[in-house]
């Protein structure tokens, strides 16, 4: 049988006990770090102050004065017609990160004029402020609010006879952008009634505002999610299970630790040791998934995080890692292909714990490099009968000289090794493979298991 205990989008330190978190000054020395409630509140307060400053800097600040345009019919060349709902990239707005103003007019039945109504706009990516006839009726000012269906009350006495003006300012820091939910979720209805309503989907006016790319964004608040606080999930979801006898563990996590990939190199092995210590069953098997490619909207190095994941396998006994560089989804952090993930994990368990002696269980892992003039030869472990790209040109190799500037490289299979070179790098000293967030790689061993990303250098990655 399986014991399933999981919580999505969490930090590894949330799955560690007080005893083991205390070993890390980076965490234990933070005010209230070992008290989840205090730690969470401290993070939220700090993030709120930073976000208020940020919103002001991008012109997305809520105050007592409504903008003039929110109470004036949209006219002029800067306003364009756009379908609503829609993603920005599928309209004349285009692929854009910044502010966009929307406006539409609507009329209501005479009997609604002195009554409160509800404006429903569906999902908005990501933040919004909404006015009716210049009166602010609601707002969402956190990028994580993007899936929330907007429902705002318009106080009685706000509506007028004839054209009412509904104005929406949308700020998008990354992703699709826009009022982009379902048309059926967009309506204005009488408060207290689900049937007396008018549709709001259709053609609206829109215009671009300030691009957000000109402003340094607020860093993602790692601990503003209560389950992410150190020790929280260990105490709630691991400690109660420890009386159960287990055969081993399967683990898939890491995306939320991309902001501290070097610290993860120590935290992740410590968490495994933490569980093994507390279960008191010795070094039970611990098999885990290296995170897949994805279009993260930040500058942090996923290469470091993936490297730290592989490090745990080298440091600890009875640990194994499977690679998913070929089966991710660049637009969905939850790739749909779960079957191959399960099969690759099963191969480790069958080969290592259930007596399947001849079963291949790992993709190629970097072993060593060999300089050869203007080329570098890369050697691997877990090659089995050989390497292959299944007829495709090898992708996502980079090479650098002593200047540490990496250039796209040519790579070709030579038996059980890879020869890497570039005309731009005459005296190469380092190679990287699959190092970037969105690298979908195509190097395998002949049994179809993908090679793990790697780098031959140990240079500081900022």
PDB file of C-alpha atoms in Angstrom, residues 347 350-351 355-361 384 447:
ATOM      1  CA  UNK A 347      12.655   1.310 -12.049  1.00  0.00           C
ATOM      2  CA  UNK A 350      12.519  -2.612  -8.702  1.00  0.00           C
ATOM      3  CA  UNK A 351      16.248  -2.604  -9.430  1.00  0.00           C
ATOM      4  CA  UNK A 355      15.545  -8.020  -6.987  1.00  0.00           C
ATOM      5  CA  UNK A 356      15.272  -6.996 -10.671  1.00  0.00           C
ATOM      6  CA  UNK A 357      19.012  -7.402 -11.199  1.00  0.00           C
ATOM      7  CA  UNK A 358      19.270  -6.489 -14.900  1.00  0.00           C
ATOM      8  CA  UNK A 359      16.820  -3.575 -14.916  1.00  0.00           C
ATOM      9  CA  UNK A 360      18.296  -0.201 -16.032  1.00  0.00           C
ATOM     10  CA  UNK A 361      17.203   2.450 -13.547  1.00  0.00           C
ATOM     11  CA  UNK A 384      24.480   1.056 -20.285  1.00  0.00           C
ATOM     12  CA  UNK A 447      17.095   2.334 -22.887  1.00  0.00           C
TER      13      UNK A 447
END
